Amino acid sequence: MRPASSPVPAVLTAPANAATVSVVKLTPHRALLHAAPAGSSGRRDVLAAGGVASLLVALSPCGAARAASDEEYVSETKDVIGKVRSTINMDKTDPDVATAVSELRELSNSWVAKYRREKSLLGRPSFREMYSALNAVSGHYISFGPTAPIPNKRRTRILEEMDTAEKSLLRGR
């Protein structure tokens, strides 16, 4: 048993004997405490165990997702900008427009999936502008089909967002 004023959680202190060990079982919705040691507070020990477990996962080399490098983000964003510009400027009579839209959707989906969880990128103007433009392009093609031309007003806004994103990338923002 640990003293009440000990700053070390019960999970980290060595038990006096095997009968006083708390066993924590995690379920999808909550943590349950089984065989709580005598004199323990129950929920506090479970919360301390959860905090220690999440800290260990975050500090382990394979527990955290690999953050993308800044150069990789800039390079891939420039590729997406080029693909968006070339695709939305295609003539509606071009026979390859459906293929280009399909490639653009795959590229934009992978870009969004890769970078939307990167907390370091969420505040960047380049990310916001790109995300907004890709959302507008994808929404248009989902709603109207891959061969439907983008209206001039929407195309102008998308191209302005691409220009702003590109300028932000050059400034490192």
JSON list of C-alpha atoms in Angstrom, two decimals, residues 2-3 9 16 27 29-30 36 65 70 79 95 97 100 121 123 139-140 142 147-148 150-151 153 159 173:
[
{"chain": "A", "resi": 2, "resn": "ARG", "atom": "CA", "xyz": [1.27, 3.50, -0.76]},
{"chain": "A", "resi": 3, "resn": "PRO", "atom": "CA", "xyz": [0.98, 6.55, 1.47]},
{"chain": "A", "resi": 9, "resn": "PRO", "atom": "CA", "xyz": [0.66, 6.67, -8.96]},
{"chain": "A", "resi": 16, "resn": "ALA", "atom": "CA", "xyz": [3.80, -5.42, -1.02]},
{"chain": "A", "resi": 27, "resn": "THR", "atom": "CA", "xyz": [-12.85, -1.78, -22.75]},
{"chain": "A", "resi": 29, "resn": "HIS", "atom": "CA", "xyz": [-15.82, 2.74, -23.70]},
{"chain": "A", "resi": 30, "resn": "ARG", "atom": "CA", "xyz": [-14.19, 2.89, -20.28]},
{"chain": "A", "resi": 36, "resn": "ALA", "atom": "CA", "xyz": [-8.58, -2.97, -6.27]},
{"chain": "A", "resi": 65, "resn": "ALA", "atom": "CA", "xyz": [2.54, 8.24, -36.22]},
{"chain": "A", "resi": 70, "resn": "ASP", "atom": "CA", "xyz": [8.32, 20.05, -44.09]},
{"chain": "A", "resi": 79, "resn": "ASP", "atom": "CA", "xyz": [2.22, 18.50, -56.95]},
{"chain": "A", "resi": 95, "resn": "PRO", "atom": "CA", "xyz": [-11.72, 12.63, -73.83]},
{"chain": "A", "resi": 97, "resn": "VAL", "atom": "CA", "xyz": [-11.09, 14.56, -68.53]},
{"chain": "A", "resi": 100, "resn": "ALA", "atom": "CA", "xyz": [-7.74, 13.20, -64.99]},
{"chain": "A", "resi": 121, "resn": "LEU", "atom": "CA", "xyz": [0.12, 22.07, -40.30]},
{"chain": "A", "resi": 123, "resn": "GLY", "atom": "CA", "xyz": [-2.68, 26.58, -38.56]},
{"chain": "A", "resi": 139, "resn": "GLY", "atom": "CA", "xyz": [-17.57, 18.47, -53.91]},
{"chain": "A", "resi": 140, "resn": "HIS", "atom": "CA", "xyz": [-18.19, 19.65, -57.46]},
{"chain": "A", "resi": 142, "resn": "ILE", "atom": "CA", "xyz": [-19.02, 14.29, -56.53]},
{"chain": "A", "resi": 147, "resn": "THR", "atom": "CA", "xyz": [-17.16, 15.34, -66.87]},
{"chain": "A", "resi": 148, "resn": "ALA", "atom": "CA", "xyz": [-19.15, 18.36, -65.64]},
{"chain": "A", "resi": 150, "resn": "ILE", "atom": "CA", "xyz": [-16.59, 23.76, -63.07]},
{"chain": "A", "resi": 151, "resn": "PRO", "atom": "CA", "xyz": [-18.51, 27.06, -63.27]},
{"chain": "A", "resi": 153, "resn": "LYS", "atom": "CA", "xyz": [-17.12, 31.72, -60.46]},
{"chain": "A", "resi": 159, "resn": "LEU", "atom": "CA", "xyz": [-7.52, 29.20, -58.61]},
{"chain": "A", "resi": 173, "resn": "ARG", "atom": "CA", "xyz": [3.76, 29.27, -44.03]}
]
